[in-house]
CSV table of C-alpha atoms and ligand atoms in Angstrom, one decimal:
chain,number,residue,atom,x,y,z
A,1,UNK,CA,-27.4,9.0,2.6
A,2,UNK,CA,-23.9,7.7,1.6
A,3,UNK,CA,-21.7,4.9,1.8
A,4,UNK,CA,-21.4,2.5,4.9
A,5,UNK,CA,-19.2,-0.3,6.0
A,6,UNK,CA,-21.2,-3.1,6.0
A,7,UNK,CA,-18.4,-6.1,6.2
A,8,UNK,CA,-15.0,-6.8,6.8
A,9,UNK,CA,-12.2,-9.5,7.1
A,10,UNK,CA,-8.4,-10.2,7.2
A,11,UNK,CA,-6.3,-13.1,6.1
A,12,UNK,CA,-3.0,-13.4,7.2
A,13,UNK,CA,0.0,-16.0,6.2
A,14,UNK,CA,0.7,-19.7,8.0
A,15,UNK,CA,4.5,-19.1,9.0
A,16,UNK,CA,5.0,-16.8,12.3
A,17,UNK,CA,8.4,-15.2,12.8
A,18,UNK,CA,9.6,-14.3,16.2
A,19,UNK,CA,12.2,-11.5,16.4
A,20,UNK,CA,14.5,-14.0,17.8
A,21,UNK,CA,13.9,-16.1,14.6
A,22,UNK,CA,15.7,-12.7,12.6
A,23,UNK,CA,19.0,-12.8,14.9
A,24,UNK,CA,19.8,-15.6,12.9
A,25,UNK,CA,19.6,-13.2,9.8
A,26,UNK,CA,21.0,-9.7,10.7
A,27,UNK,CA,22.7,-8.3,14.1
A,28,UNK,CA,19.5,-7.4,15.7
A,29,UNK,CA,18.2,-8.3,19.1
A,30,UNK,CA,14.1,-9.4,20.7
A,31,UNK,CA,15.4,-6.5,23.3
A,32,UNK,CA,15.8,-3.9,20.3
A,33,UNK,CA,13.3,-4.8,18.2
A,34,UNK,CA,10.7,-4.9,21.0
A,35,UNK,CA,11.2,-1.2,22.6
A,36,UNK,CA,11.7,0.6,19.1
A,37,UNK,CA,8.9,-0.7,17.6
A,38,UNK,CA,6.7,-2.7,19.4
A,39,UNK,CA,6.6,-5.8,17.0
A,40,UNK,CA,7.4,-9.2,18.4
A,41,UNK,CA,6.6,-11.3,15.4
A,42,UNK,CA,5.0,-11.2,11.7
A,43,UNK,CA,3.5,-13.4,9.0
A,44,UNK,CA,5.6,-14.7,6.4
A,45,UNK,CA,4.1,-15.6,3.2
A,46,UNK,CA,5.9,-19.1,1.8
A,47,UNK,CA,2.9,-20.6,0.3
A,48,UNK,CA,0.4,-18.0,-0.1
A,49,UNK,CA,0.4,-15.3,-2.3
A,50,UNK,CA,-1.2,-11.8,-2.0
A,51,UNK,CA,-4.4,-12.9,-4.0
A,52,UNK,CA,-4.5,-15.7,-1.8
A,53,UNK,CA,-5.1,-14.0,1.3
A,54,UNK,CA,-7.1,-11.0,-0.2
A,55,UNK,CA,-9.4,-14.2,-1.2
A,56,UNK,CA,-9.7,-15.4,2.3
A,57,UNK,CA,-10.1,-11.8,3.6
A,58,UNK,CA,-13.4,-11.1,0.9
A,59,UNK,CA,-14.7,-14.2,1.6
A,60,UNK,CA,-15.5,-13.3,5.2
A,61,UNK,CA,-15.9,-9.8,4.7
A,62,UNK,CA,-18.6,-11.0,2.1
A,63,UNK,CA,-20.2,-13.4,4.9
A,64,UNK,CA,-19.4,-16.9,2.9
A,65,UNK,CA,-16.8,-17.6,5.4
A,66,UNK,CA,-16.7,-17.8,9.1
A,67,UNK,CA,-14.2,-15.2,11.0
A,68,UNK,CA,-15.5,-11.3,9.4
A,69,UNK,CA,-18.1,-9.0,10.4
A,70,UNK,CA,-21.2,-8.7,8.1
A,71,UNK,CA,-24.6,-7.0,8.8
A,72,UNK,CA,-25.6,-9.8,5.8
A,73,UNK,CA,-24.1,-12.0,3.7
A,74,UNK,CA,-23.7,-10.3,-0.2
A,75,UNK,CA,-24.5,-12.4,-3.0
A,76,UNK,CA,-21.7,-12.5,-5.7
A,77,UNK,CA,-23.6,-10.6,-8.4
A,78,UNK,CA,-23.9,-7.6,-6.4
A,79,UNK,CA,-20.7,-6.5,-6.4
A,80,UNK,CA,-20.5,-4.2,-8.8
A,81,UNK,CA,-16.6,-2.5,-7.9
A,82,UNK,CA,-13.8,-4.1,-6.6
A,83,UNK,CA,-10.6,-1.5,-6.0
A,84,UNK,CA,-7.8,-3.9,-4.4
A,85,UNK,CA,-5.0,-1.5,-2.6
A,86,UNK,CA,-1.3,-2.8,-3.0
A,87,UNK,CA,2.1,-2.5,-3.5
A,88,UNK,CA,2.7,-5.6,-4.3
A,89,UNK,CA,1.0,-7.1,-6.7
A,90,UNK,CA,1.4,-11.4,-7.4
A,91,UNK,CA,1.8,-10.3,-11.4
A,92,UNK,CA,1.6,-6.8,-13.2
A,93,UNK,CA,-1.0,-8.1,-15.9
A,94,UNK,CA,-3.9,-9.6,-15.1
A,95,UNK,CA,-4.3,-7.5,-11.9
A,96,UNK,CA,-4.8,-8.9,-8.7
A,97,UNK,CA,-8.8,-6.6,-8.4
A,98,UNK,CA,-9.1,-8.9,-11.8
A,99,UNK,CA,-7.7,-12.1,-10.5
A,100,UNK,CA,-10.0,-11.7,-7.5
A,101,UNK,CA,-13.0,-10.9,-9.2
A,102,UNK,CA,-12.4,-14.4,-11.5
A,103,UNK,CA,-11.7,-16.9,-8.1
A,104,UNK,CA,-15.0,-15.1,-6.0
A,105,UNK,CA,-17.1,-15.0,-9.6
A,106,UNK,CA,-18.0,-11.1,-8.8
A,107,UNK,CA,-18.9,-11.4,-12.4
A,108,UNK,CA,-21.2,-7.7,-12.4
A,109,UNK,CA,-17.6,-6.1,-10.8
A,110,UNK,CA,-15.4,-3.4,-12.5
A,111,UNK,CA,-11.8,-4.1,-11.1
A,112,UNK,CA,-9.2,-2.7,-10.6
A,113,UNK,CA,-5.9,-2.2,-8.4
A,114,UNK,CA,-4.1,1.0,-7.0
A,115,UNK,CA,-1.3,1.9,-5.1
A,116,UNK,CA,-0.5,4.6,-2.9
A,117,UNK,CA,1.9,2.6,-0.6
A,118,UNK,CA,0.6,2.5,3.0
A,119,UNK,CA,-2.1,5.1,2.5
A,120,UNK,CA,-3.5,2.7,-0.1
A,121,UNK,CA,-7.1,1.3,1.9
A,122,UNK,CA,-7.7,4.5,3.0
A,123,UNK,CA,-7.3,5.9,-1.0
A,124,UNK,CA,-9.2,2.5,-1.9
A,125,UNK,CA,-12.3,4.0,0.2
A,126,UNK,CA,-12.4,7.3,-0.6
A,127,UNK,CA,-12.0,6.2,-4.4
A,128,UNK,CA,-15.1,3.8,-3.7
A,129,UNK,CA,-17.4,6.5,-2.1
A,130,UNK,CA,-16.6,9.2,-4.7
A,131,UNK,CA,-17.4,6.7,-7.2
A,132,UNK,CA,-20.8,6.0,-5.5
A,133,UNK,CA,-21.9,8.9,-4.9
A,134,UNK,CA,-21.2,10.1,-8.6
A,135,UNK,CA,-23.3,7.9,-9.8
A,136,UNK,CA,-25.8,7.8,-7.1
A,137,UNK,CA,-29.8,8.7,-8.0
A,138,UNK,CA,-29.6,12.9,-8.4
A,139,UNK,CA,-26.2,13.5,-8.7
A,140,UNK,CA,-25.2,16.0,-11.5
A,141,UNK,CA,-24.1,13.3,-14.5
A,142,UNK,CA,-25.0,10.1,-12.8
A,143,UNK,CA,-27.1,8.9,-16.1
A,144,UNK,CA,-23.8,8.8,-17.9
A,145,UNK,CA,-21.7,7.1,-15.8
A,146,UNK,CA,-21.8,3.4,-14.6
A,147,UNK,CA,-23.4,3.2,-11.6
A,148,UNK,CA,-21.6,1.6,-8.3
A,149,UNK,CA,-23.8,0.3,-5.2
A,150,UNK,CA,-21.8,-1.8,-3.5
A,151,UNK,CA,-17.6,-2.4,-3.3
A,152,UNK,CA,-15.4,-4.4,-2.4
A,153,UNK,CA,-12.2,-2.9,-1.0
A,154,UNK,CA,-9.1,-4.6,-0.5
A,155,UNK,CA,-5.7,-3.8,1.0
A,156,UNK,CA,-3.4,-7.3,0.3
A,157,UNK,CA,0.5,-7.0,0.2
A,158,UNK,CA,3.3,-9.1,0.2
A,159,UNK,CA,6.1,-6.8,2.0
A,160,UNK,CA,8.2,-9.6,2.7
A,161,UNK,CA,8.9,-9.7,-1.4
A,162,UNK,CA,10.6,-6.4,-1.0
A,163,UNK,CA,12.3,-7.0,2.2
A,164,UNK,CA,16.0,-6.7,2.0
A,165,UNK,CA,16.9,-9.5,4.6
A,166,UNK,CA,20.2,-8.2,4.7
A,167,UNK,CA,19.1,-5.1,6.0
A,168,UNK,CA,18.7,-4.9,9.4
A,169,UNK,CA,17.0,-1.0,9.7
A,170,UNK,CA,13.9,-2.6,7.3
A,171,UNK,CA,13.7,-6.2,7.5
A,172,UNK,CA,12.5,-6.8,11.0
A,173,UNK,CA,9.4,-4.2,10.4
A,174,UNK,CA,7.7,-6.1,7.9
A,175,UNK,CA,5.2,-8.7,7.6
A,176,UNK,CA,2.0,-9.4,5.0
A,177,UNK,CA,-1.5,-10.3,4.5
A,178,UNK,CA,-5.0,-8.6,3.5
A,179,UNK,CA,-8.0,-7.0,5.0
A,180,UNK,CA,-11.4,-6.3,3.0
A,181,UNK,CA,-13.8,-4.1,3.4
A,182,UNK,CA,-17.5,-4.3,1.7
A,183,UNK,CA,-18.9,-0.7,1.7
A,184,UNK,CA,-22.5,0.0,0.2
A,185,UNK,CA,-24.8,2.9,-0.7
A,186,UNK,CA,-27.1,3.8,1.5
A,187,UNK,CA,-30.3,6.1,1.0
A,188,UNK,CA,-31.1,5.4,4.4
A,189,UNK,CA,-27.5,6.0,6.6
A,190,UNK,CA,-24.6,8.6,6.6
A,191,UNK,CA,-21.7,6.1,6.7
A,192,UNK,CA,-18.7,7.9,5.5
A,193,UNK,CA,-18.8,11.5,6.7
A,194,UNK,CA,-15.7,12.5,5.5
A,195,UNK,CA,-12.5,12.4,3.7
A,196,UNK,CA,-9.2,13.6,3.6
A,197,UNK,CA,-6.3,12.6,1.2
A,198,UNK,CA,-2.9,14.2,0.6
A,199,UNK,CA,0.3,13.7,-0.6
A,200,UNK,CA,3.3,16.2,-0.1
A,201,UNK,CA,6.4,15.2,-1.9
A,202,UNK,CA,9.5,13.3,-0.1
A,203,UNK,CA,11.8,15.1,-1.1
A,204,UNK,CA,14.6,13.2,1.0
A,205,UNK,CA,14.0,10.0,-0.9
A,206,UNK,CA,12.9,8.6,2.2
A,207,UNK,CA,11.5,5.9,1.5
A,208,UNK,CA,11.7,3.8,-1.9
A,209,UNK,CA,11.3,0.6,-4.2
A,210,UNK,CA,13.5,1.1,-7.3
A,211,UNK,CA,12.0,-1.7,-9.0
A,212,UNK,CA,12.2,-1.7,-12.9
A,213,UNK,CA,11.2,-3.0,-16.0
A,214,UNK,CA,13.7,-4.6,-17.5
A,215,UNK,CA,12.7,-6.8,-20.8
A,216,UNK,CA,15.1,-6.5,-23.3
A,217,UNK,CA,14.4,-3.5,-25.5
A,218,UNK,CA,15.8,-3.7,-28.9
A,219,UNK,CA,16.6,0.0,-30.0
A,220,UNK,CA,18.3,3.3,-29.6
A,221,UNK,CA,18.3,6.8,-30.1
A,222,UNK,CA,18.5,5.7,-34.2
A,223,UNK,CA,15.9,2.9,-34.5
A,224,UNK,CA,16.4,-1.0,-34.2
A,225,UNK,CA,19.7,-2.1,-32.9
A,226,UNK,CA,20.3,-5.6,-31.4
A,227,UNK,CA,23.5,-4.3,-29.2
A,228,UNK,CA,21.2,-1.6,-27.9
A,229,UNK,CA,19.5,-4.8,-26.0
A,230,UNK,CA,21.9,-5.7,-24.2
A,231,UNK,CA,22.7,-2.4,-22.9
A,232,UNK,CA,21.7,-0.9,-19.6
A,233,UNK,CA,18.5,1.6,-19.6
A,234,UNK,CA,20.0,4.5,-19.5
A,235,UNK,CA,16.7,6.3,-18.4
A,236,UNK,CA,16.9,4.0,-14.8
A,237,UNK,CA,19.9,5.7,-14.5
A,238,UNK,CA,18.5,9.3,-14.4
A,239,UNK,CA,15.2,8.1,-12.2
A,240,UNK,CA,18.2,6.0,-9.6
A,241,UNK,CA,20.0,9.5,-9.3
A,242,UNK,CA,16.5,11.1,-8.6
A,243,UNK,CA,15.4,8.6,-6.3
A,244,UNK,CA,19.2,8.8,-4.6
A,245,UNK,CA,20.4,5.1,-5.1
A,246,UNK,CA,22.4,5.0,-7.3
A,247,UNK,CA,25.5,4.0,-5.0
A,248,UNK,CA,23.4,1.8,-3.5
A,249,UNK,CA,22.5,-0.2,-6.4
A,250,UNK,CA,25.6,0.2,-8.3
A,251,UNK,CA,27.2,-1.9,-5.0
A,252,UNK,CA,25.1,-4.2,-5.8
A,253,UNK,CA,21.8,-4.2,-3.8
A,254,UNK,CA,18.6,-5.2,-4.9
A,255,UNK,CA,16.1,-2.4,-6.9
A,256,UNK,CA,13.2,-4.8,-5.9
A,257,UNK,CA,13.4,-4.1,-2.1
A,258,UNK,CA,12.8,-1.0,0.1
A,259,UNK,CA,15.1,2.0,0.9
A,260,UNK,CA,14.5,3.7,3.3
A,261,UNK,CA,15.4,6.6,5.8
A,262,UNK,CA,13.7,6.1,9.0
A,263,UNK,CA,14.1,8.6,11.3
A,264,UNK,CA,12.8,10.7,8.2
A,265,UNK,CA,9.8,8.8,7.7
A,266,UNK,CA,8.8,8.4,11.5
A,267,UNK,CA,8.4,12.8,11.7
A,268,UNK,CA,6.4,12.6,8.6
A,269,UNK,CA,4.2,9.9,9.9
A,270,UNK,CA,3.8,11.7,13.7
A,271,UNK,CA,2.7,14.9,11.6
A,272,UNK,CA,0.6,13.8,9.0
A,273,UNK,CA,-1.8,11.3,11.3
A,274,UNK,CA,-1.9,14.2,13.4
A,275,UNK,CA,-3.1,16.3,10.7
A,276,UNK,CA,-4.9,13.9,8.4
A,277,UNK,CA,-7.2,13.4,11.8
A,278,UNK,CA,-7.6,17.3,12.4
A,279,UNK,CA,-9.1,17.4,8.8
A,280,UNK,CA,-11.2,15.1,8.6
A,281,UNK,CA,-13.1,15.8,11.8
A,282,UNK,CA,-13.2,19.8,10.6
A,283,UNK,CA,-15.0,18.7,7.2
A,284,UNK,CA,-17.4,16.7,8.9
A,285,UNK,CA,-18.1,19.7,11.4
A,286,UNK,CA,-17.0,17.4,14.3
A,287,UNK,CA,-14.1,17.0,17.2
A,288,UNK,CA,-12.0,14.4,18.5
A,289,UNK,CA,-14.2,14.0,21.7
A,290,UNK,CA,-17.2,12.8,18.8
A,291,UNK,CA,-14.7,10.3,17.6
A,292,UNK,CA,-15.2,7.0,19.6
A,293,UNK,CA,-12.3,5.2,18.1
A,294,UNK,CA,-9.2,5.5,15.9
A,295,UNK,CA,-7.9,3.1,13.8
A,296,UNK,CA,-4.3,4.1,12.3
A,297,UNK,CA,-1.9,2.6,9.9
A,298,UNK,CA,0.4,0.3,11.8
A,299,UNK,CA,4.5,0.8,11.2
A,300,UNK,CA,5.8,1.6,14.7
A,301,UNK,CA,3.7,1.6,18.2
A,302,UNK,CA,6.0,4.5,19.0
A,303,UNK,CA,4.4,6.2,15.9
A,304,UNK,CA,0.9,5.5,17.2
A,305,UNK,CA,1.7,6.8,21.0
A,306,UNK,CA,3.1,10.1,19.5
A,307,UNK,CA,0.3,10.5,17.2
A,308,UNK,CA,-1.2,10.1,20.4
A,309,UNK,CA,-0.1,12.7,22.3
A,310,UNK,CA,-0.5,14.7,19.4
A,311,UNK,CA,-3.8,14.5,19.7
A,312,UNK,CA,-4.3,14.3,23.8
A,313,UNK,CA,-6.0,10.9,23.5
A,314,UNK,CA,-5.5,7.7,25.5
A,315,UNK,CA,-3.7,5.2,23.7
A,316,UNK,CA,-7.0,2.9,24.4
A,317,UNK,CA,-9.3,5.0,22.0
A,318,UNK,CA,-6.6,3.4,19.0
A,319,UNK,CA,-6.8,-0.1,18.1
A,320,UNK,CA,-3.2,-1.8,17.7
A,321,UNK,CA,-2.2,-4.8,16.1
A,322,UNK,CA,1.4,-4.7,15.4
A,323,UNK,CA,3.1,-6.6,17.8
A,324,UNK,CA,2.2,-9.7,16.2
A,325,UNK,CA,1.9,-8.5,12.7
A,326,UNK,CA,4.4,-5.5,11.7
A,327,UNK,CA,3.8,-3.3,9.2
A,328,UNK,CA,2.2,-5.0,6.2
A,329,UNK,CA,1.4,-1.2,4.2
A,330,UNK,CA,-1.9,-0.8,2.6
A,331,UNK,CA,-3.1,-4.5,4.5
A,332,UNK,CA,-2.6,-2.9,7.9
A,333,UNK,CA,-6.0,-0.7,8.3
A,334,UNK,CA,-8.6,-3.1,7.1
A,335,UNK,CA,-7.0,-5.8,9.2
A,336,UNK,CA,-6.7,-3.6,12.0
A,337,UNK,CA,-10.4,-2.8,11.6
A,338,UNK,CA,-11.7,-5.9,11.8
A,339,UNK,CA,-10.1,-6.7,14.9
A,340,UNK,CA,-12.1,-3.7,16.1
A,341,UNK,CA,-15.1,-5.7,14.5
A,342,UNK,CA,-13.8,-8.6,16.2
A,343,UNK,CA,-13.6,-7.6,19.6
A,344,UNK,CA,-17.0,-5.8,19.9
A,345,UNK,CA,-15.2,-2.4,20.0
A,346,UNK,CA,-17.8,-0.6,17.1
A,347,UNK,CA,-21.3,-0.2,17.9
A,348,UNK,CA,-24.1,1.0,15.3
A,349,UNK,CA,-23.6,4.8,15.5
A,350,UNK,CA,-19.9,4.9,16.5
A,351,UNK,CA,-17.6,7.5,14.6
A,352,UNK,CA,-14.6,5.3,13.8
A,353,UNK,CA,-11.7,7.7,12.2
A,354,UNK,CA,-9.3,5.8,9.6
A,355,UNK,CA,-6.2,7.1,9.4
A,356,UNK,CA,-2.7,6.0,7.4
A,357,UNK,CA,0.6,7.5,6.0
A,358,UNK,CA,2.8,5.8,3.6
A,359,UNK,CA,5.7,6.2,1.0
A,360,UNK,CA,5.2,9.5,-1.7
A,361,UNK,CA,4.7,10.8,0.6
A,362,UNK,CA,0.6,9.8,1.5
A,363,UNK,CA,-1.7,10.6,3.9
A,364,UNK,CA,-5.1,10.3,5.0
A,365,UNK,CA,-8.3,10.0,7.0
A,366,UNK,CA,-11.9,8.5,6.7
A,367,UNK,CA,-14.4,9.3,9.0
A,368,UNK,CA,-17.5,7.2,8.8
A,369,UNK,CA,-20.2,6.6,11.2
A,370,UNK,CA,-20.6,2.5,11.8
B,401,ACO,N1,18.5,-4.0,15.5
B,401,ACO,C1,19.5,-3.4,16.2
B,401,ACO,N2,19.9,-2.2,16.0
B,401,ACO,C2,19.3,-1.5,14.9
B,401,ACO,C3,18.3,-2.1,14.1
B,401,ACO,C4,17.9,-3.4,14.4
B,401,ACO,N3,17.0,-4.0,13.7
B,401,ACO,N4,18.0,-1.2,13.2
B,401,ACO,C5,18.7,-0.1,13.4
B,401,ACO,N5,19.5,-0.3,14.4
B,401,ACO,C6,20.5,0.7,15.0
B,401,ACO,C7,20.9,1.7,14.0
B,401,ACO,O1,22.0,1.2,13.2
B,401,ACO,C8,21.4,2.8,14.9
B,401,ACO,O2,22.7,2.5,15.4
B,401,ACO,P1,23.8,3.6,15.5
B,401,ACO,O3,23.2,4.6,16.5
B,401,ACO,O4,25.0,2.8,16.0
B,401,ACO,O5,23.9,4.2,14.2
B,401,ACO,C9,20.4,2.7,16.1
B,401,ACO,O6,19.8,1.4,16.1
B,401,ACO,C10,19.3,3.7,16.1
B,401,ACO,O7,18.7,3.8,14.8
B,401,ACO,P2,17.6,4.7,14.5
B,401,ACO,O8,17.3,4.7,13.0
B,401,ACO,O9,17.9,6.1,15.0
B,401,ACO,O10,16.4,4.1,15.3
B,401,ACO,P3,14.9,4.6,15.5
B,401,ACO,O11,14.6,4.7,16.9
B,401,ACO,O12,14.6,5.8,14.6
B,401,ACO,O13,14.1,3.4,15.0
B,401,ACO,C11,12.8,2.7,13.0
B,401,ACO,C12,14.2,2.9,13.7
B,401,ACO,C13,12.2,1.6,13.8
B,401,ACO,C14,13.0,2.3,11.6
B,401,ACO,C15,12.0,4.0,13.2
B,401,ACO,O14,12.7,5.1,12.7
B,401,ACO,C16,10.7,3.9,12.4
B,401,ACO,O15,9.8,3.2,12.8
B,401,ACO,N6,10.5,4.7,11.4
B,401,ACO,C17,9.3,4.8,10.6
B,401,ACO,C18,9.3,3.6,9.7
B,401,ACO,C19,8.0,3.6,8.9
B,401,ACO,O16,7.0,4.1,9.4
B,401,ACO,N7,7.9,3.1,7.7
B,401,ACO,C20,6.6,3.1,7.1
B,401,ACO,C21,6.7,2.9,5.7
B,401,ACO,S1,7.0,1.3,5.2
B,401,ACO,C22,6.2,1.2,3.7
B,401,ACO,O17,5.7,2.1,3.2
B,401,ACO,C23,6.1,-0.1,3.1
């Protein structure tokens, strides 16, 4: 019994950009950007937005369009959870789990987005399966709760609308687009054997969006006051020297685009794969050598072949798919999974591990049996 992947698709943007393309941007080089990070072009989003391609991506994870993996296609009415991972939402209010739920008429769905940056599809699923197997037949309290069969779980992100193009350390690691995964209770298979989330704090501001907020707010410390909203927010002020950008911000750069330290966030990431992998395989009572293939979060191939190492596994027992894509945060894994789906590389009774790290610092695993 539990909760199985039974479909899964991807959707990525029109417009390819070769690193080449970037020189024209910042002082970066196809030479540089190849050997630190493996990436040799992305997908830019001009038209498209981040519902856009999630859209796409359900539709063939679902099995109405062409291009997914499906054991069967799913009728729209039973859906009865969407939980759509990002970063980057189109809009704040309606969310883009509710916009989605609208343009595929999941009309029986309860909807809603979350975020926990690059970690987020691997948060999405074990939020899904907990919610499952709460309220599946026998467990303690399932009568009162609303009961959740089947899910749809989305990473979608538009990274390239917090890209600092002026920035050559972030800008040429990024691209977007969406991967979906439909995961259903089953009485019948084990699917998901385990979990694993964590988050340890950055405490080096390592990596941050300072976006804010900023409607005019008409009061003070006293009550009304019109002058009060024209005034700066003097709580950003506090949360900028927190997050440590205040120079950069008071010189003028952007609080909608990411900060961030890499060096810092490439240990972090070598360490917590490592780790979140370890875990997962100990609560399921397993080892690596039961594990027929890895699928990590893509920021840096260098990241994946020290994670690796880490691990004493050929680099062919991980799928990759950033040379052509980037990093495009939560969006990465469920992509990246169904070009394992794609290329034939999951049989029925494989152990497939998940694994991801992102900004908060997050990290985690899922180990599920296909
Ligand atoms: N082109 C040319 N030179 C560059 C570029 C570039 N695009 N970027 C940096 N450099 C220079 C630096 O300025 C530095 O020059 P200096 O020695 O003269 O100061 C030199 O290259 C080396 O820079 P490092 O930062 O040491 O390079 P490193 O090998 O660490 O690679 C990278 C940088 C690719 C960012 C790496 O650290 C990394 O991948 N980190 C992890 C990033 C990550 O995983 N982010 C995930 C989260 S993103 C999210 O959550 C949305």
């Amino acid at each position: 019994m539990g909760c199985t992947i039974i479909g899964c698709g991807k959707a990525l943007p029109a417009l390819e950009i070769a690193n080449d393309d970037l020189t024209a941007l910042v002082d970066t080089s196809d030479e540089w950007i190849t050997t630190r990070t493996g990436i040799k072009t992305r997908r830019i989003c001009v038209d498209e937005t981040n519902v856009d391609l999630a859209e796409r991506a359900a539709r063939a994870a679902l099995g109405w369009d062409e291009g997914g993996f499906n054991e069967r296609r799913i009728d729209p009415e039973e859906i009865d959870l969407i939980v759509y991972s990002t970063a980057t939402p189109d809009v704040m209010v309606p969310t883009c789990a509710a916009l989605l739920r609208r343009r595929l008429g999941l009309s029986n769905a309860v909807a809603f987005d979350m975020n926990a940056a690059c970690t987020g599809f691997i948060y999405g699923l074990g939020i899904a399966e907990s919610m499952m197997a709460a309220s599946a037949a026998g467990a303690a309290g399932a009568s009162g709760r609303n009961a959740f069969r089947r899910a749809l779980v989305v990473g979608g992100e538009r990274l390239t609308r917090i890209t600092n193009w002026e920035d050559r350390n972030t800008c040429v690691l990024f691209g977007d687009g969406a991967g979906a995964a439909v995961v259903e209770w089953s009485d019948e298979r084990a699917g998901i054997l385990a979990t694993y989330l964590r988050n340890d704090d950055d405490t080096d501001n390592a990596l941050t969006c300072p976006t804010a907020f900023d409607a005019p707010q008409p009061f003070d410390a006293q009550g009304v006051s019109l002058e009060a909203a024209q005034a700066a927010d003097p709580g950003l002020a506090r949360i900028d020297a927190e997050l440590g950008v205040t120079e950069a911000v008071e010189a003028g750069r952007p609080r909608q685009t990411l900060y961030m330290h890499g060096q810092k966030v490439f240990k972090f990431a070598v360490e917590a794969m490592g780790r979140a992998v370890d875990e997962v395989l100990e609560r399921a009572g397993l080892t690596i050598e039961d594990v027929s293939f890895i699928v990590p979060h893509q920021a840096n191939e260098r990241i994946i072949k020290y994670a690796a190492k880490r691990m004493k596994l050929p680099l062919d027992r991980f799928q990759i798919s950033i040379a052509h894509r980037g990093n495009s945060s939560s969006a990465c894994i469920p992509m990246t999974l169904s070009d394992a789906y794609d290329a034939g590389r999951i049989h029925p009774g494989d152990k497939v591990v998940l694994v991801g790290f992102g900004g908060g610092f997050t990290s985690g695993a899922v180990l599920y049996e296909a």
